[in-house]
Amino acid sequence: MKRREFIKFSACGLSVVAVGSVAQWPGFWPGGKAWASSSHDEMLELEMVEAMAEMVDGVRVPMWAFKLASALPGFTDTRTLARIPGPAIFAMEGDHVQLHISNDIRQGGRHGFAIPGVMLQVDGRQVERVEIARGDDVHIEFHAPAPGTYMYLDPFNAPVNRVMGLHGALVVLPNPLNNRTPFADPTNEVRLLFNHLGTTEHFPGHPWDPARNAVWVFNTVDPVKNALAAANDTAIAPSNFLGGYLPQYFTINGKSGFFGSQHHHTTPDGGDNGDHDDDHDHAGDRRAFDLAANISIRGRVGQPIVIRNLNAGLMWHSPHIHGNHVYPLSHADVRLDAVNGVTVAGERRILDNLLMVDTWAIPPATMEDVLLTYIAPPDIPSNFWARVAAGTNEELLPLFYPMHDHNEISNTAAGGNYPHGLTTHWQIDEPFDPTDVFSGVISVTRARLRVKTGRLELEGLYSAPGSGGVVILDVHAGGASGPLITDHVPVDGQGRWSYRGRALKALGSNLVTIMFHDPVNRSTVHAGRTVRLELR
């Protein structure tokens, strides 16, 4: 047996991997850096491993973890690639995703892999789940399902294997063509809400940028039950695991307390400048970013973000956010097939009765997407932004607002240490300037390629156009690093842009990427959007 992985929950947490079309998107992740990839079909390799996880107070607890089999460019911490939760996987609907998963866990009996609600292809067969014997590995393929948030997990001996750490997030984004929402088929209420972003007095600023997502994965840890589950090769009975279960630790992306509110933004050369000014560092050659220290979220007024909540643990949570309210958008869950002792797909729906709330409930084994609109907080002075612009404000930027669980016990650790539980924060970096041409969002309303003639037809909007001709867009075939089709698509004073021309080079990938490069430093990209083409 390999030596157990060591996971320090005060230093390690969620990592993110972009695959398929999403890996091509410029400016994908808002928490720090962005990345792109030139390959659609790169394979993500994961190992299931035994881990000794150090809790926030230094107590070490046996757990099981998904581990990246090898380091990927862009990771800030390569001391260990084992993560609880496992790396979040991002893809666009319909993308071809390939996983290679091996099992190096001797404990707990059967182990395997599933994404409830997604059919997997293994050895030419369509299956709901796959068992992986210790020392064995399996190649899995699937096409990214309907847009939304999914939980991948070890489905066996449910819910033990999931709670022990074998879980992660799959986030599927829609084709952004003529769609401002996170879903392919939103309800009318969701469509109206997202259409109002950046177009109404209540929601000043920009439409939702599909790159602005946060992932919060919650879990609970009972050291006594974990020790029982890891004690021998056979599986503990779920009834014995659940009976008398008393959670002592509450984590968000694998962290608790102070460590759940940390940032680790690095400079383009890899150094740590300790600030938040490097949003536009686009490496162009990375497909992963380690968010071990980037749980908290940030932006400016008018930059809405979708928060994707997954509860992998055994307690109800009630996340509560200060400074703004949120709009719950969707609900999904997984359930137990008691006859076979495995986890299977449950309910999945987009909400049609939208409520503005400051606290939302997340039962165990559920996924809830919410929209944080980033409006001006109601508790700041009315002339605050004017004083910031004039340099006469006494309050400091950024503005920090906490997020904590309204379930009181979840704010503690080890039976009472407060506030070392489930907590993080969100922040507003600077005033919103609607005339700042470098802060806009690119939307695409037409992306059509006529196969016989090679004629490309593109149309769209830019949300911060300035005066006509200030913003000039580039169009690339494929992803952000793909061949240049044109570097002169002007945006008019109303934010409209269009392109007509031959572009046979786009046939290879059936994708195009529209980008706004900095006029002085072309290596900096202020906005971008990759979209799948309609072939005619």
C-alpha positions as MATLAB code, in Angstrom:
seq = 'MKRREFIKFSACGLSVVAVGSVAQWPGFWPGGKAWASSSHDEMLELEMVEAMAEMVDGVRVPMWAFKLASALPGFTDTRTLARIPGPAIFAMEGDHVQLHISNDIRQGGRHGFAIPGVMLQVDGRQVERVEIARGDDVHIEFHAPAPGTYMYLDPFNAPVNRVMGLHGALVVLPNPLNNRTPFADPTNEVRLLFNHLGTTEHFPGHPWDPARNAVWVFNTVDPVKNALAAANDTAIAPSNFLGGYLPQYFTINGKSGFFGSQHHHTTPDGGDNGDHDDDHDHAGDRRAFDLAANISIRGRVGQPIVIRNLNAGLMWHSPHIHGNHVYPLSHADVRLDAVNGVTVAGERRILDNLLMVDTWAIPPATMEDVLLTYIAPPDIPSNFWARVAAGTNEELLPLFYPMHDHNEISNTAAGGNYPHGLTTHWQIDEPFDPTDVFSGVISVTRARLRVKTGRLELEGLYSAPGSGGVVILDVHAGGASGPLITDHVPVDGQGRWSYRGRALKALGSNLVTIMFHDPVNRSTVHAGRTVRLELR';
ca = [
       0.000    0.000    0.000;
       1.213    3.508   -0.767;
       1.718    5.814    2.173;
      -1.436    7.757    2.937;
      -1.755   11.158    1.373;
      -1.602   13.994    3.889;
      -4.212   16.709    3.446;
      -4.005   19.805    5.576;
      -7.518   21.223    5.562;
      -6.108   24.614    6.490;
      -4.041   24.631    3.298;
      -5.852   22.516    0.721;
      -9.263   22.621   -0.844;
     -11.013   22.675   -4.170;
      -9.151   22.630   -7.463;
     -10.746   23.232  -10.852;
     -10.176   21.643  -14.227;
     -11.677   22.965  -17.450;
     -12.241   20.427  -20.212;
     -13.692   20.453  -23.716;
     -14.929   23.756  -25.093;
     -14.757   25.538  -21.741;
     -10.999   24.989  -21.657;
     -10.872   27.215  -24.737;
     -12.633   30.162  -23.082;
     -10.481   33.195  -22.365;
     -10.918   34.746  -18.927;
     -12.800   31.754  -17.603;
     -12.349   31.939  -13.833;
     -13.023   35.152  -11.872;
     -11.257   34.177   -8.660;
      -7.779   34.986   -9.900;
      -6.222   33.676  -13.082;
      -7.652   32.285  -16.263;
      -6.529   29.578  -18.625;
      -7.168   28.030  -21.996;
      -6.250   24.852  -23.814;
      -5.733   23.935  -27.438;
      -7.085   20.407  -27.014;
     -10.717   19.292  -26.760;
     -10.063   15.719  -25.748;
      -7.388   15.859  -23.082;
      -7.926   13.141  -20.530;
      -8.233   13.929  -16.837;
      -6.522   11.316  -14.674;
      -7.724   10.809  -11.102;
      -6.697    8.385   -8.363;
      -8.799    7.371   -5.360;
      -6.427    7.363   -2.391;
      -6.349    7.014    1.375;
      -5.690   10.293    3.151;
      -4.942   11.565    6.616;
      -6.696   14.951    6.749;
      -5.641   17.564    9.277;
      -8.607   19.521   10.594;
      -8.581   23.222   11.423;
      -7.457   22.522   15.008;
      -4.674   20.119   14.045;
      -6.583   16.871   14.671;
      -5.876   14.276   11.969;
      -8.746   12.210   10.617;
      -8.625    9.287    8.147;
     -10.498   10.056    4.928;
     -10.550    9.066    1.258;
      -9.825   11.485   -1.557;
      -9.686   11.993   -5.292;
      -6.198   12.936   -6.399;
      -4.947   14.374   -9.665;
      -2.580   11.716  -10.980;
      -0.081   14.339  -12.132;
       0.443   18.038  -11.687;
      -1.290   20.335  -14.134;
      -0.008   23.771  -15.140;
      -1.463   26.580  -13.090;
      -1.526   24.922   -9.668;
      -0.295   27.150   -6.872;
       0.432   24.316   -4.448;
       1.870   21.020   -5.693;
       2.802   19.611   -2.273;
      -0.180   17.322   -2.584;
      -2.633   16.884   -5.426;
      -5.148   14.987   -3.276;
      -8.232   17.116   -2.655;
     -11.405   16.835   -0.578;
     -13.558   17.659   -2.438;
     -12.049   16.385   -5.667;
     -11.276   18.811   -8.484;
     -14.286   20.584   -9.937;
     -14.728   19.750  -13.616;
     -16.119   22.394  -15.976;
     -17.419   21.616  -19.469;
     -19.871   22.942  -22.043;
     -23.020   20.990  -22.871;
     -22.255   18.269  -25.399;
     -18.489   18.290  -24.833;
     -16.685   14.961  -25.020;
     -15.113   14.318  -21.604;
     -12.582   11.584  -20.878;
     -11.589   10.409  -17.399;
      -9.067    7.776  -16.338;
      -9.671    6.724  -12.737;
      -7.637    4.324  -10.615;
      -8.305    2.948   -7.135;
      -5.572    2.734   -4.498;
      -7.845    2.393   -1.440;
      -7.571   -0.856    0.517;
     -10.294    0.102    2.986;
     -14.068    0.178    2.863;
     -14.861   -2.631    0.445;
     -16.230   -1.668   -2.988;
     -15.283    1.628   -4.594;
     -16.185    3.172   -7.896;
     -17.324    6.236   -9.785;
     -20.613    7.761  -10.894;
     -22.181   11.074  -11.840;
     -25.840   10.542  -10.908;
     -27.964   11.605  -13.871;
     -25.165   11.110  -16.421;
     -24.653    7.947  -18.444;
     -21.026    6.824  -18.656;
     -19.417    4.865  -21.453;
     -17.030    2.118  -20.307;
     -15.648   -0.478  -22.730;
     -18.348    0.432  -25.233;
     -21.165   -0.028  -22.700;
     -23.492    2.628  -21.318;
     -23.570    2.359  -17.522;
     -24.807    4.450  -14.597;
     -21.833    3.610  -12.408;
     -18.606    1.644  -12.575;
     -16.901   -0.418   -9.875;
     -13.114   -0.149   -9.691;
     -11.236   -2.873   -7.814;
      -8.237   -1.909   -5.705;
      -5.158   -1.618   -7.904;
      -7.309   -1.429  -11.026;
      -8.180    1.490  -13.294;
     -10.893    2.324  -15.786;
     -11.287    4.627  -18.780;
     -14.561    6.557  -18.749;
     -16.097    8.752  -21.444;
     -19.288   10.782  -21.479;
     -20.855   13.750  -23.187;
     -21.506   16.702  -20.902;
     -25.240   16.638  -20.041;
     -27.781   19.442  -19.752;
     -26.288   22.597  -18.225;
     -26.302   22.677  -14.445;
     -24.403   21.497  -11.376;
     -23.769   17.797  -10.782;
     -22.028   15.800   -8.051;
     -19.578   13.089   -8.999;
     -18.904   10.552   -6.271;
     -18.162    7.021   -5.207;
     -21.698    5.587   -5.309;
     -21.058    2.398   -3.320;
     -21.907    1.751    0.341;
     -23.893    4.994    0.248;
     -23.583    7.436    1.829;
     -20.355    6.325    3.556;
     -17.910    6.594    0.655;
     -19.228   10.009   -0.340;
     -19.020   11.466    3.160;
     -15.529   10.009    3.654;
     -14.352   12.397    0.940;
     -14.952   10.732   -2.431;
     -16.990   13.483   -4.061;
     -16.575   16.496   -6.336;
     -18.427   18.858   -8.655;
     -19.185   18.720  -12.367;
     -20.390   22.063  -13.711;
     -21.871   22.119  -17.205;
     -22.272   25.481  -18.912;
     -24.626   26.171  -21.814;
     -23.592   27.301  -25.254;
     -23.620   31.091  -24.704;
     -25.033   31.747  -28.180;
     -28.064   34.018  -27.707;
     -28.344   32.896  -24.075;
     -27.645   35.037  -20.990;
     -28.525   32.378  -18.406;
     -26.709   29.362  -16.904;
     -29.247   26.944  -18.403;
     -30.126   25.741  -21.883;
     -33.879   25.814  -21.218;
     -34.505   28.334  -18.412;
     -37.940   29.085  -17.031;
     -39.453   32.406  -18.044;
     -38.707   33.810  -14.587;
     -35.014   32.902  -14.773;
     -34.764   34.295  -18.297;
     -36.370   37.580  -17.212;
     -34.062   37.902  -14.195;
     -30.924   37.450  -16.271;
     -32.216   39.746  -19.019;
     -32.646   42.468  -16.383;
     -28.996   42.266  -15.303;
     -27.215   45.352  -16.585;
     -30.368   46.714  -18.238;
     -32.454   47.990  -15.296;
     -31.964   50.579  -12.558;
     -32.005   47.921   -9.828;
     -29.275   45.870  -11.562;
     -26.748   48.382  -12.912;
     -23.658   47.131  -14.629;
     -23.300   44.142  -16.886;
     -25.124   40.967  -17.866;
     -23.935   37.762  -16.238;
     -20.622   36.639  -17.662;
     -20.682   32.806  -18.027;
     -17.123   32.871  -16.724;
     -18.287   34.155  -13.324;
     -19.017   31.033  -11.281;
     -18.168   30.029   -7.731;
     -18.282   26.483   -6.367;
     -18.957   25.873   -2.670;
     -18.864   22.230   -1.576;
     -19.938   21.545    2.010;
     -19.051   18.472    4.050;
     -19.204   17.199    7.639;
     -16.603   15.119    9.488;
     -17.150   12.856   12.501;
     -13.669   11.576   13.458;
     -15.075    8.567   15.338;
     -17.158    7.353   12.401;
     -14.341    8.039    9.931;
     -11.978    5.928   12.020;
     -14.503    3.072   12.043;
     -14.929    3.258    8.240;
     -11.155    3.205    7.731;
     -10.457    0.462   10.268;
     -10.439   -2.543    7.956;
     -10.837   -3.776    4.399;
     -14.545   -4.554    4.620;
     -17.222   -1.910    4.396;
     -18.832   -0.527    7.509;
     -22.611   -0.949    7.452;
     -24.248    2.408    6.598;
     -26.517    2.005    9.633;
     -23.462    1.782   11.890;
     -21.933    4.832   10.220;
     -25.110    6.901   10.488;
     -26.181    5.702   13.931;
     -24.992    8.244   16.490;
     -23.228   10.300   13.815;
     -21.983   13.481   15.511;
     -20.219   15.918   13.155;
     -17.299   17.759   14.716;
     -15.975   19.637   11.686;
     -17.768   21.575    8.953;
     -15.927   22.434    5.777;
     -16.404   24.568    2.688;
     -14.217   23.360   -0.187;
     -12.223   21.413    2.371;
     -11.565   24.336    4.699;
     -12.898   25.701    7.972;
     -12.899   28.988    9.834;
     -10.272   31.587    9.006;
      -8.832   29.436    6.229;
     -12.126   29.474    4.332;
     -11.750   33.191    3.686;
      -8.280   33.330    2.206;
      -7.050   34.505   -1.184;
      -3.894   33.482   -2.928;
      -3.622   35.555   -6.067;
      -0.292   35.299   -7.837;
       1.492   37.591  -10.235;
       2.102   36.575  -13.858;
       5.609   35.413  -12.963;
       4.267   33.123  -10.251;
       5.038   35.348   -7.280;
       2.536   36.350   -4.638;
       1.805   40.058   -4.642;
      -0.886   39.746   -1.984;
      -3.361   41.940   -3.836;
      -6.325   41.477   -6.153;
      -5.199   43.307   -9.279;
      -4.286   40.431  -11.575;
      -7.715   39.413  -12.904;
      -6.566   39.863  -16.482;
      -3.538   37.592  -16.419;
      -4.355   35.146  -19.206;
      -1.718   32.444  -19.453;
      -3.314   30.914  -22.547;
      -1.752   27.511  -21.955;
      -3.398   26.206  -18.775;
      -6.427   24.044  -18.250;
      -6.457   23.943  -14.456;
      -6.321   26.375  -11.594;
      -5.858   25.424   -7.984;
      -8.465   27.216   -5.890;
      -7.154   25.835   -2.633;
      -7.023   29.366   -1.265;
      -9.697   31.069   -3.338;
     -13.025   30.113   -1.806;
     -14.202   33.643   -1.201;
     -15.599   35.563   -4.160;
     -15.019   39.043   -5.443;
     -16.101   41.573   -8.026;
     -17.526   45.054   -8.451;
     -21.076   46.325   -8.240;
     -22.721   45.239  -11.466;
     -20.718   42.004  -11.875;
     -23.174   39.230  -10.906;
     -21.911   35.743  -10.105;
     -23.567   32.300   -9.939;
     -22.713   30.355   -6.775;
     -22.989   26.596   -7.173;
     -23.628   24.951   -3.772;
     -23.148   21.212   -3.238;
     -23.790   19.505    0.105;
     -21.839   16.257    0.256;
     -22.204   15.868    4.025;
     -24.891   14.676    6.416;
     -26.249   17.948    7.840;
     -28.659   20.553    6.577;
     -26.894   23.851    5.961;
     -28.371   27.335    5.705;
     -25.791   29.621    4.076;
     -26.436   33.239    5.019;
     -24.879   36.130    3.141;
     -24.484   39.700    4.382;
     -24.626   42.855    2.264;
     -26.794   41.477   -0.578;
     -29.520   38.956   -1.134;
     -29.392   36.071   -3.600;
     -31.852   34.425   -5.989;
     -32.095   30.601   -5.830;
     -32.180   29.355   -9.433;
     -32.229   25.564   -9.449;
     -32.422   22.468   -7.294;
     -30.979   19.000   -7.820;
     -30.303   16.066   -5.534;
     -29.147   12.482   -5.396;
     -30.856    9.710   -3.462;
     -30.099    6.326   -1.984;
     -31.146    3.120   -3.711;
     -31.571    1.223   -0.464;
     -31.957   -2.168   -2.177;
     -28.553   -1.977   -3.864;
     -26.877    0.411   -1.407;
     -25.795    2.848   -4.113;
     -26.332    6.527   -4.886;
     -28.568    7.305   -7.884;
     -29.995   10.409   -9.535;
     -32.836   12.256   -7.869;
     -34.803   15.379   -8.726;
     -33.475   18.104  -11.041;
     -35.401   21.288  -11.839;
     -35.006   24.958  -12.675;
     -37.114   27.156  -10.402;
     -40.090   29.113  -11.709;
     -40.937   31.067   -8.547;
     -37.887   33.179   -7.830;
     -37.458   34.641   -4.350;
     -34.870   37.101   -3.111;
     -33.391   35.615    0.082;
     -30.450   36.146    2.404;
     -30.456   32.534    3.619;
     -31.067   29.408    1.587;
     -31.426   25.792    2.699;
     -29.245   22.963    1.384;
     -30.242   19.489    2.595;
     -27.678   16.667    2.466;
     -26.842   15.333   -1.023;
     -28.300   18.340   -2.834;
     -27.074   20.983   -5.269;
     -28.477   24.511   -5.305;
     -27.465   27.244   -7.756;
     -27.995   30.842   -6.598;
     -27.341   34.223   -8.201;
     -25.484   36.901   -6.235;
     -26.357   40.075   -8.142;
     -23.643   42.398   -6.759;
     -25.904   45.391   -6.304;
     -24.793   48.276   -4.084;
     -25.120   47.076   -0.455;
     -28.031   48.909    1.199;
     -26.118   49.580    4.423;
     -23.409   51.812    2.958;
     -23.850   55.617    2.843;
     -25.698   56.959   -0.189;
     -22.728   59.058   -1.289;
     -20.170   56.340   -0.664;
     -19.133   55.726   -4.269;
     -18.874   59.450   -4.992;
     -16.562   59.851   -2.013;
     -14.507   56.870   -3.148;
     -14.116   58.428   -6.581;
     -13.094   61.728   -4.975;
     -10.704   60.024   -2.556;
     -12.486   61.454    0.495;
     -13.987   58.244    1.892;
     -12.998   56.991    5.337;
     -14.134   53.409    4.686;
     -11.551   51.117    3.128;
     -11.882   49.131   -0.067;
     -12.437   46.321   -0.708;
     -15.713   45.994    1.187;
     -15.914   42.627    2.956;
     -19.155   40.843    3.847;
     -19.322   37.471    5.607;
     -21.060   34.278    4.574;
     -21.723   31.814    7.366;
     -24.113   28.998    8.152;
     -27.244   29.938   10.101;
     -27.197   26.421   11.519;
     -25.392   27.397   14.688;
     -23.345   24.243   15.277;
     -21.777   24.534   11.806;
     -19.893   27.661   12.877;
     -17.823   25.648   15.373;
     -15.139   22.970   15.300;
     -14.360   20.076   17.643;
     -17.553   20.621   19.602;
     -17.237   24.317   20.377;
     -14.292   26.193   18.824;
     -15.878   29.311   17.303;
     -15.745   30.594   14.558;
     -13.805   27.675   13.055;
     -16.613   26.140   11.024;
     -18.340   26.757    7.715;
     -17.612   30.353    6.795;
     -16.148   32.535    4.063;
     -16.744   36.030    2.689;
     -17.449   37.969   -0.464;
     -16.004   41.314   -1.377;
     -16.495   44.367   -3.553;
     -13.161   45.505   -4.917;
     -13.787   49.010   -6.249;
     -16.525   51.330   -7.491;
     -18.408   50.404  -10.612;
     -17.835   52.670  -13.597;
     -20.347   51.959  -16.396;
     -18.146   53.841  -18.864;
     -15.082   51.639  -18.199;
     -14.633   49.930  -21.561;
     -12.245   47.397  -20.029;
     -14.914   45.861  -17.768;
     -17.521   44.822  -20.352;
     -19.012   41.446  -21.218;
     -19.166   40.046  -24.753;
     -22.485   38.490  -25.785;
     -22.992   36.581  -29.040;
     -26.391   36.606  -30.751;
     -25.362   34.967  -34.027;
     -22.536   32.547  -34.819;
     -23.193   30.844  -38.116;
     -20.828   29.174  -40.564;
     -21.971   28.264  -44.071;
     -20.110   25.053  -44.805;
     -20.209   25.223  -48.595;
     -18.868   28.743  -48.887;
     -16.923   29.046  -45.616;
     -18.726   32.304  -44.877;
     -18.775   33.207  -41.181;
     -21.562   35.393  -39.770;
     -21.131   36.821  -36.277;
     -23.185   39.343  -34.344;
     -23.344   40.387  -30.731;
     -23.151   43.049  -28.042;
     -20.484   44.494  -25.770;
     -21.864   45.818  -22.488;
     -19.423   48.758  -21.995;
     -18.822   50.150  -25.477;
     -17.682   53.682  -24.685;
     -17.830   55.940  -27.712;
     -17.961   54.162  -31.071;
     -14.707   52.645  -32.271;
     -12.934   52.570  -28.894;
     -13.374   48.812  -28.476;
     -11.977   46.654  -31.269;
     -12.544   42.885  -31.086;
     -10.507   39.979  -32.467;
     -11.991   36.739  -33.778;
     -10.064   33.470  -33.496;
     -10.899   30.066  -34.948;
     -11.257   27.573  -32.119;
     -10.064   28.715  -28.698;
      -8.294   31.788  -27.442;
      -4.959   30.631  -28.885;
      -6.460   29.539  -32.227;
      -5.689   31.033  -35.655;
      -6.653   34.676  -36.078;
      -9.592   35.275  -38.421;
      -9.706   39.041  -38.019;
      -8.357   41.637  -35.592;
     -10.683   44.465  -36.560;
     -14.294   44.128  -35.441;
     -15.345   47.556  -34.105;
     -17.996   47.979  -31.424;
     -20.343   50.907  -32.054;
     -21.605   53.400  -29.452;
     -24.628   51.198  -28.662;
     -22.444   48.155  -28.029;
     -23.275   46.354  -31.276;
     -20.683   44.508  -33.327;
     -20.775   42.175  -36.331;
     -18.510   40.351  -38.762;
     -19.052   38.813  -42.196;
     -16.249   37.054  -44.012;
     -14.687   33.772  -45.056;
     -13.354   31.587  -42.256;
     -12.808   28.001  -43.439;
     -10.201   27.583  -40.677;
     -13.076   27.539  -38.157;
     -14.391   24.257  -39.579;
     -11.823   22.170  -37.725;
     -13.216   22.880  -34.269;
     -16.644   24.406  -35.036;
     -15.761   27.051  -32.450;
     -14.840   30.707  -32.598;
     -13.533   32.959  -29.834;
     -14.219   36.703  -29.724;
     -11.705   38.656  -27.614;
     -11.024   42.216  -26.532;
      -7.259   42.661  -26.182;
      -5.739   45.610  -24.395;
      -4.830   48.198  -27.053;
      -1.382   48.738  -25.517;
      -0.507   45.311  -24.082;
      -1.883   42.647  -26.399;
      -1.077   39.882  -23.919;
      -3.826   41.207  -21.642;
      -7.396   40.178  -22.506;
     -10.203   42.237  -20.976;
     -13.124   40.167  -22.268;
     -13.662   37.020  -24.286;
     -16.278   34.539  -25.333;
     -15.946   31.147  -27.021;
     -19.058   29.956  -28.826;
     -20.017   26.865  -30.790;
     -20.946   27.572  -34.409;
     -24.240   26.812  -36.094;
     -23.332   24.985  -39.291;
     -25.516   25.732  -42.308;
];
